[in-house]
PDB file of C-alpha atoms in Angstrom:
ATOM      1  CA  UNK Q 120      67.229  39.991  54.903  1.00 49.00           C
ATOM      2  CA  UNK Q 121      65.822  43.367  54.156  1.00 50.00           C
ATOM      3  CA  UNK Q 122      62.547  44.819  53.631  1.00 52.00           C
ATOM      4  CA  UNK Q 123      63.565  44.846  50.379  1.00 55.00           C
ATOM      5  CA  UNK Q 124      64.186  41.305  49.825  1.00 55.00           C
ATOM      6  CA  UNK Q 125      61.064  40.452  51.512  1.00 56.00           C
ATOM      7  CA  UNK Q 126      58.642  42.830  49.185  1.00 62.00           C
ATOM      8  CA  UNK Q 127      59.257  40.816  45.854  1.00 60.00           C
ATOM      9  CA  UNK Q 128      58.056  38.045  48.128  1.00 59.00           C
ATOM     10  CA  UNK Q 129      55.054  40.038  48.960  1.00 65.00           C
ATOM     11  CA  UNK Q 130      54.441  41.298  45.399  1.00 66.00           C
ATOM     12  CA  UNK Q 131      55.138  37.580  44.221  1.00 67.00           C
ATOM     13  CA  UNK Q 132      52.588  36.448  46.861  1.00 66.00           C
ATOM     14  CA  UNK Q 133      49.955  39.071  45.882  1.00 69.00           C
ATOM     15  CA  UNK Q 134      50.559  38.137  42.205  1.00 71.00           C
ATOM     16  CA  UNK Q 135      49.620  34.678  43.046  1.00 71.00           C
ATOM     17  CA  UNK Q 136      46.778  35.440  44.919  1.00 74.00           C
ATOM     18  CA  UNK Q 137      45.595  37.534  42.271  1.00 75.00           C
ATOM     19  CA  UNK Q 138      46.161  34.634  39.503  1.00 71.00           C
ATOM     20  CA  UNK Q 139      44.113  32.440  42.199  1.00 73.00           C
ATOM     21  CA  UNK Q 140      41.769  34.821  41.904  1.00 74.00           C
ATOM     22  CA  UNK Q 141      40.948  35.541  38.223  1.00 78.00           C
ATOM     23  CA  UNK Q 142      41.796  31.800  37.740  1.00 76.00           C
ATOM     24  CA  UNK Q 143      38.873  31.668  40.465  1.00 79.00           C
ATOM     25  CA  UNK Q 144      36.809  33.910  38.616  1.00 79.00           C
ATOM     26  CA  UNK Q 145      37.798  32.286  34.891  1.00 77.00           C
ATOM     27  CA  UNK Q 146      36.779  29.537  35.936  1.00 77.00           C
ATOM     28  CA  UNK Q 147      33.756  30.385  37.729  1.00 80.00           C
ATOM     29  CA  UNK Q 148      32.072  32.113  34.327  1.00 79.00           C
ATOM     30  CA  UNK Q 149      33.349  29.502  31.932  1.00 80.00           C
ATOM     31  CA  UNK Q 150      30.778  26.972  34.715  1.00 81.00           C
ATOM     32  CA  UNK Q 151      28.291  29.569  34.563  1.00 80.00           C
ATOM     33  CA  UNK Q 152      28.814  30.214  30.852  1.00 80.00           C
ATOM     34  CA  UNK Q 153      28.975  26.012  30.459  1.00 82.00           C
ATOM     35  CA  UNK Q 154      26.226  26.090  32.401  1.00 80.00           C
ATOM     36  CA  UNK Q 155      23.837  28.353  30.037  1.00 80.00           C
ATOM     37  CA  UNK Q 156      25.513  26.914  26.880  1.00 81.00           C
ATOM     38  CA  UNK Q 157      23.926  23.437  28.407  1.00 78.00           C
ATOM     39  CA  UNK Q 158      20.424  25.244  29.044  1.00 81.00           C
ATOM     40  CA  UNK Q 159      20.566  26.708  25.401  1.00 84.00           C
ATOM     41  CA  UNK Q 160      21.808  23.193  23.990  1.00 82.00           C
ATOM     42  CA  UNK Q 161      18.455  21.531  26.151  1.00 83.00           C
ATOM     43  CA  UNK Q 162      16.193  24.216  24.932  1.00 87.00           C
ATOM     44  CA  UNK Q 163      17.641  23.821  21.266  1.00 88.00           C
ATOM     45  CA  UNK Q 164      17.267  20.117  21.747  1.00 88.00           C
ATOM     46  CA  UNK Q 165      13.205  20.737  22.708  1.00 91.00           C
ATOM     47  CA  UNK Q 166      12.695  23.443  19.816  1.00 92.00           C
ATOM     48  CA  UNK Q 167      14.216  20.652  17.338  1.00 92.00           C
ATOM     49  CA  UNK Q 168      11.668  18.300  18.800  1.00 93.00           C
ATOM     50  CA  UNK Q 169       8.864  20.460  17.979  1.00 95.00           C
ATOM     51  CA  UNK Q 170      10.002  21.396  14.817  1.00 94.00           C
ATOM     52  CA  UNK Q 171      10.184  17.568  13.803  1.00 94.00           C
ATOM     53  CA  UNK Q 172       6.569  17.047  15.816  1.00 95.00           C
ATOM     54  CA  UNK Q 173       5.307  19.678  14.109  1.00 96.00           C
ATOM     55  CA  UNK Q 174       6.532  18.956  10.338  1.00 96.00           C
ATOM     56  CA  UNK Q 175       5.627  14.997  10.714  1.00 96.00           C
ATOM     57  CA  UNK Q 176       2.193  16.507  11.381  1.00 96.00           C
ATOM     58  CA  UNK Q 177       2.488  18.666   8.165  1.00 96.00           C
ATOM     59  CA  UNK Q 178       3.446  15.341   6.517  1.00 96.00           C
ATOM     60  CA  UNK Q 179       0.076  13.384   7.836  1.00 96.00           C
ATOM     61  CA  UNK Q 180      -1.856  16.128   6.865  1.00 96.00           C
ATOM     62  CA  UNK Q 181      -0.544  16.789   3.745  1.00 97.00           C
ATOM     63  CA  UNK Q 182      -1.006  13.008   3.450  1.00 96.00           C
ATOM     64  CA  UNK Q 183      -4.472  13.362   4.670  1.00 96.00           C
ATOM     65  CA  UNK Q 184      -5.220  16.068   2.351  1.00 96.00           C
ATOM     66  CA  UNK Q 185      -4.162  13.953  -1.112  1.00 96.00           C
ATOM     67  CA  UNK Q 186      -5.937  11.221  -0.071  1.00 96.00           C
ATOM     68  CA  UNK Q 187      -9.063  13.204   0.614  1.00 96.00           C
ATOM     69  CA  UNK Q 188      -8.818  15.022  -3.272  1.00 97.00           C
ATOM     70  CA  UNK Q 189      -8.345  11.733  -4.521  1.00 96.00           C
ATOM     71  CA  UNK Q 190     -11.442   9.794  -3.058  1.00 97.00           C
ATOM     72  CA  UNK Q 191     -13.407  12.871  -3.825  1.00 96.00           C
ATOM     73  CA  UNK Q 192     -12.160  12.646  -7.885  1.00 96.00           C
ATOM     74  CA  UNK Q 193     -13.142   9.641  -7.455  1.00 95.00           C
ATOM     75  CA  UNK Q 194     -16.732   9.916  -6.195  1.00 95.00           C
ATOM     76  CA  UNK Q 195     -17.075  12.667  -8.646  1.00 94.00           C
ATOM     77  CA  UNK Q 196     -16.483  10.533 -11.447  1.00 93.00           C
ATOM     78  CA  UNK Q 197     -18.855   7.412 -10.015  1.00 91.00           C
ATOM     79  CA  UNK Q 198     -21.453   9.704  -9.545  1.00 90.00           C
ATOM     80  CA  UNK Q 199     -21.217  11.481 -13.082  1.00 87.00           C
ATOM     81  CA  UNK Q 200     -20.624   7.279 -14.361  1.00 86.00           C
ATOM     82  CA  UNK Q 201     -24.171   6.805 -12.657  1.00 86.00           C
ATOM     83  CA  UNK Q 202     -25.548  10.193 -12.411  1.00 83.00           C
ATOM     84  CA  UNK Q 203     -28.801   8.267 -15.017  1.00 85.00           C
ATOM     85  CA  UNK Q 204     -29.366   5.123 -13.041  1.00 86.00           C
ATOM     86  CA  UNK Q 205     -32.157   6.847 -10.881  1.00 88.00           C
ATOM     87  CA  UNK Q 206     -34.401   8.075 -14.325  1.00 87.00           C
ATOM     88  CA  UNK Q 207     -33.579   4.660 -16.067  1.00 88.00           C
ATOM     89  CA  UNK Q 208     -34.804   2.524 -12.974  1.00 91.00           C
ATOM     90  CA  UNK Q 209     -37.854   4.837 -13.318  1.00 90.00           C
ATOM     91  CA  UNK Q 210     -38.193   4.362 -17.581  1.00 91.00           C
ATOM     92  CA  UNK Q 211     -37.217   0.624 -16.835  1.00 93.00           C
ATOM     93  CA  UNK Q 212     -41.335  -0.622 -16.810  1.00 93.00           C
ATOM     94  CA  UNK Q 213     -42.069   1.907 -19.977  1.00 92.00           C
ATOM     95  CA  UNK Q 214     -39.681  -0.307 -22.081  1.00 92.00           C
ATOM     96  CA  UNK Q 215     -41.339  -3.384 -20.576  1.00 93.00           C
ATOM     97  CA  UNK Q 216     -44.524  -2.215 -21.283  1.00 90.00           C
ATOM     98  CA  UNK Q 217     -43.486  -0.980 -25.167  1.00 88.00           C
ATOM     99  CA  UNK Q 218     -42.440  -4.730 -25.587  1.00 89.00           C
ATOM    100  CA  UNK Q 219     -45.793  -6.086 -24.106  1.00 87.00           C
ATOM    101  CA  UNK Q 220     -47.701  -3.572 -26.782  1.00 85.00           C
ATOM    102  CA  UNK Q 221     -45.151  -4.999 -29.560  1.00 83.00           C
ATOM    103  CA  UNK Q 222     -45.631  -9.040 -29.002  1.00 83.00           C
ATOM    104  CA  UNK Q 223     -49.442  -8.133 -28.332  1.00 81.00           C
ATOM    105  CA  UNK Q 224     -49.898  -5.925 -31.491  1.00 79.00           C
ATOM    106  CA  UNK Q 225     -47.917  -9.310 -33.208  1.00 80.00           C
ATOM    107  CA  UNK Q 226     -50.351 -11.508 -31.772  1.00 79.00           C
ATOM    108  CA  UNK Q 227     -53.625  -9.806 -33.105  1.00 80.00           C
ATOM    109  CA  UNK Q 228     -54.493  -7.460 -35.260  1.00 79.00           C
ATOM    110  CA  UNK Q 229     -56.524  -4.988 -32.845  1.00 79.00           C
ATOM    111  CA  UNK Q 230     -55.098  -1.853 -33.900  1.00 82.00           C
ATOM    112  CA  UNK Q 231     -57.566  -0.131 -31.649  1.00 83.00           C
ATOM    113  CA  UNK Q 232     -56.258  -2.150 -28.498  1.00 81.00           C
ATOM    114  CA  UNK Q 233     -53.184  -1.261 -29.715  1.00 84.00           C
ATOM    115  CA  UNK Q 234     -53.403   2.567 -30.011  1.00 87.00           C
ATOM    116  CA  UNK Q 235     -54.673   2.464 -26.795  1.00 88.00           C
ATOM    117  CA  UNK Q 236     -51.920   0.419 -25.140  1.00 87.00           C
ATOM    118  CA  UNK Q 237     -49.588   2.875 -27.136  1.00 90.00           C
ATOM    119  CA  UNK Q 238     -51.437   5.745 -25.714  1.00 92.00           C
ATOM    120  CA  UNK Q 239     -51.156   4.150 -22.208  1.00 93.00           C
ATOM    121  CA  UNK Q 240     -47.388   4.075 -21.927  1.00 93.00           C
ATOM    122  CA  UNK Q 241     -46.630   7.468 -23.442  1.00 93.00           C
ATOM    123  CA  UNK Q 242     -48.649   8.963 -20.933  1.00 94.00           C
ATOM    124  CA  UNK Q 243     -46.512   6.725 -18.230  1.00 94.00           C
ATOM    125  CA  UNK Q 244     -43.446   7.963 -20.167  1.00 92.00           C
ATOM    126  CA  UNK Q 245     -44.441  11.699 -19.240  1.00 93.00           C
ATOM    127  CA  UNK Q 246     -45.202  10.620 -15.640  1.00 93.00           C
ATOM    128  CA  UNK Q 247     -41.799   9.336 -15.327  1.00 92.00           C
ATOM    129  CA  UNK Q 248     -40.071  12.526 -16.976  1.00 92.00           C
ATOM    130  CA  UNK Q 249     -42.895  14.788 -15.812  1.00 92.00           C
ATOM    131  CA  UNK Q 250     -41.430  13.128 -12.070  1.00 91.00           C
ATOM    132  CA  UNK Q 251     -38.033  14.230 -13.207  1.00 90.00           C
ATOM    133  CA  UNK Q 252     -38.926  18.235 -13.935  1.00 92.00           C
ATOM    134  CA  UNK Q 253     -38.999  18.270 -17.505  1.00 94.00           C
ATOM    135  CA  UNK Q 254     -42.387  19.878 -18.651  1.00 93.00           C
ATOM    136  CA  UNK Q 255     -43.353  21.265 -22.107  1.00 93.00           C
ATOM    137  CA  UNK Q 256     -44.097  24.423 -22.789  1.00 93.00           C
ATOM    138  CA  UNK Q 257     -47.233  26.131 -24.247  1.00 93.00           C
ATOM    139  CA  UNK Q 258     -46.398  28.214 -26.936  1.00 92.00           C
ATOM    140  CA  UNK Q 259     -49.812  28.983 -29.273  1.00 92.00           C
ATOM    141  CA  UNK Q 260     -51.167  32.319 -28.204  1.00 89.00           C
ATOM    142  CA  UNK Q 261     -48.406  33.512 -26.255  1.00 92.00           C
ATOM    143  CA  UNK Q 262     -46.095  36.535 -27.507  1.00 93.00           C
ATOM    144  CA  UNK Q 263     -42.766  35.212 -29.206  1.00 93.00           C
ATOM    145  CA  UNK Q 264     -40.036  35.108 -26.566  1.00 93.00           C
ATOM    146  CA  UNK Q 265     -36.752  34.186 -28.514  1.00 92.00           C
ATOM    147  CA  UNK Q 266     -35.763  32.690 -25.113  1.00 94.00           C
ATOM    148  CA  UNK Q 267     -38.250  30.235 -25.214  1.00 94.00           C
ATOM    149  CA  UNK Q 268     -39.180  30.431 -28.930  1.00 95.00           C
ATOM    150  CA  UNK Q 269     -37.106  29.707 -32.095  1.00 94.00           C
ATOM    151  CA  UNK Q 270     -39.044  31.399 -34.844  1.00 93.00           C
ATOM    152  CA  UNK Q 271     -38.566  29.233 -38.104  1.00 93.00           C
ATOM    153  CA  UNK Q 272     -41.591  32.066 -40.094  1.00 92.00           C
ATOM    154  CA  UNK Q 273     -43.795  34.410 -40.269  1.00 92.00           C
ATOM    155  CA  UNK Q 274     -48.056  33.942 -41.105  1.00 91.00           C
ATOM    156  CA  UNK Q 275     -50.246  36.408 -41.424  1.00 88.00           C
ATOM    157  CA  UNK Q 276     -53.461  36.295 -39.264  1.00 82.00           C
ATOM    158  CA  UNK Q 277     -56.169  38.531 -38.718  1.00 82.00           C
ATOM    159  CA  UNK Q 278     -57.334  36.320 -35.860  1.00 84.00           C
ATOM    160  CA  UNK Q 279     -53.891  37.183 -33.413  1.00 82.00           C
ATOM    161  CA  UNK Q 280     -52.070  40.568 -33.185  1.00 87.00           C
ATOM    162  CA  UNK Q 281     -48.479  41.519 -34.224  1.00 89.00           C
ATOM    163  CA  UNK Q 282     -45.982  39.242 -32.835  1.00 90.00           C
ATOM    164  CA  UNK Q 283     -48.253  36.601 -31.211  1.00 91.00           C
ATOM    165  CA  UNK Q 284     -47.424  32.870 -31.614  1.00 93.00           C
ATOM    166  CA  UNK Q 285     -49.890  30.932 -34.021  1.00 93.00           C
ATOM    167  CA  UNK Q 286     -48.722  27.370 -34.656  1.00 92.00           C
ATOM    168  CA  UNK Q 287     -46.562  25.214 -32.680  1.00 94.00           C
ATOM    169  CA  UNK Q 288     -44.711  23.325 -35.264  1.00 94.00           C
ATOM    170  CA  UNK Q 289     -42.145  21.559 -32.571  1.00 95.00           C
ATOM    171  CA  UNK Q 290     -42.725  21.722 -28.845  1.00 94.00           C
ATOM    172  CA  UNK Q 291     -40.574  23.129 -26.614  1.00 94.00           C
ATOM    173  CA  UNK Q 292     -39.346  21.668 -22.998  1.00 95.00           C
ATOM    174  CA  UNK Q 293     -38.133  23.191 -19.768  1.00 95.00           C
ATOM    175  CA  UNK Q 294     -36.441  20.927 -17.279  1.00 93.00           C
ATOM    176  CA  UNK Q 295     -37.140  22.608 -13.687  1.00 91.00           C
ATOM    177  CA  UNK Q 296     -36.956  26.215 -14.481  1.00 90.00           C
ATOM    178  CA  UNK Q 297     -33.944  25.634 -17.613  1.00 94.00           C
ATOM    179  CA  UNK Q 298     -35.340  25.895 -21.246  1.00 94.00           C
ATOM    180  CA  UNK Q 299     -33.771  22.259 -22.259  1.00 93.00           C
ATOM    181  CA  UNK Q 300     -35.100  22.780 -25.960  1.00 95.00           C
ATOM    182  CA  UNK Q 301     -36.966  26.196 -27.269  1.00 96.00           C
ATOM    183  CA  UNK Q 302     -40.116  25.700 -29.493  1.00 95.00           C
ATOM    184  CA  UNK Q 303     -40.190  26.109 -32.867  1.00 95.00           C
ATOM    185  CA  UNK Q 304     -43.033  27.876 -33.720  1.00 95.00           C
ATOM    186  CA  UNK Q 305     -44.719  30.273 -36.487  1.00 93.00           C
ATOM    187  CA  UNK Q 306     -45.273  33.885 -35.357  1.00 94.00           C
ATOM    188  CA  UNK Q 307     -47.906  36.413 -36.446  1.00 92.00           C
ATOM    189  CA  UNK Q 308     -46.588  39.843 -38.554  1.00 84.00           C
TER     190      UNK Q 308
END
């Protein structure tokens, strides 16, 4: 055979070769591209797991969150329910002591005793309130302040200046440092 004959052997050889080759190579980067698919695909796989971890612990807390707004409604409105039980624990032995005065003023007819006894628990009722920071005010001689004074008229006196308060005609309170109810009271011109 001739050299010719022999190079489309050759060529056919080196073709093969050559499909070994980039068959070699194909195959090669579709392992190394299988491989980082697989790396991507575990890495996916642990993002996914800490996206679930992460919104089941949204969940709880969210969870955590109503329940807390809840029991504090809740405690809100038990405390506003018994917000008085302190002060009426504390005016509990006035109203035992008003009915002791009643049967006793019942039983005899010593009005003096009486007015005494009477006299007795209302100054126990302003302990008890007094305890609580309620405190009247003292109006009579002071200048009018319409924040703590509600003038209902005007006198004329020669004994006070222009705008002084003369007569108390309905005293006024302050709980702590809050005017609960302003005086009503008659002021000088």
């Amino acid at each position: 055979m001739s050299t010719e004959t022999n190079k489309p052997l050759d060529d056919q050889a080196d073709s093969e070769q050559q499909v070994d080759a980039t068959y070699t190579e194909a195959s090669e980067a579709a392992e190394a591209a299988q491989e980082a698919v697989s790396e991507q695909s575990g890495e996916l796989d642990k993002l996914r797991q800490q996206a679930d971890e992460h919104y089941q612990r949204f969940l709880r807390t969210q969870a955590d969150f109503d329940n807390f707004r809840r029991r504090t409604r809740q405690e809100k409105e038990e405390f506003a329910k018994y917000a008085s039980l302190k002060l009426i624990e504390q005016l509990l032995p006035v109203v035992d002591n008003f009915e002791r005065a009643l049967v006793a003023g019942k039983d005899n007819n010593d009005y003096d005793a009486l007015l005494k006894g009477v006299d007795m628990i209302f100054r126990q009722f302003e302990q008890v309130l007094a305890g609580e920071g309620l405190q009247a005010m003292e109006s009579v001689g002071q200048p009018f302040n319409p924040e703590f004074h509600q003038a209902i008229m005007q006198v004329d006196s020669d004994e006070h200046e222009e705008g002084i308060v003369v007569e108390e005609v309905q005293k006024g309170y302050m709980l702590k440092d809050k005017v609960l109810r302003p005086a009503m009271v008659k002021v000088s011109s």
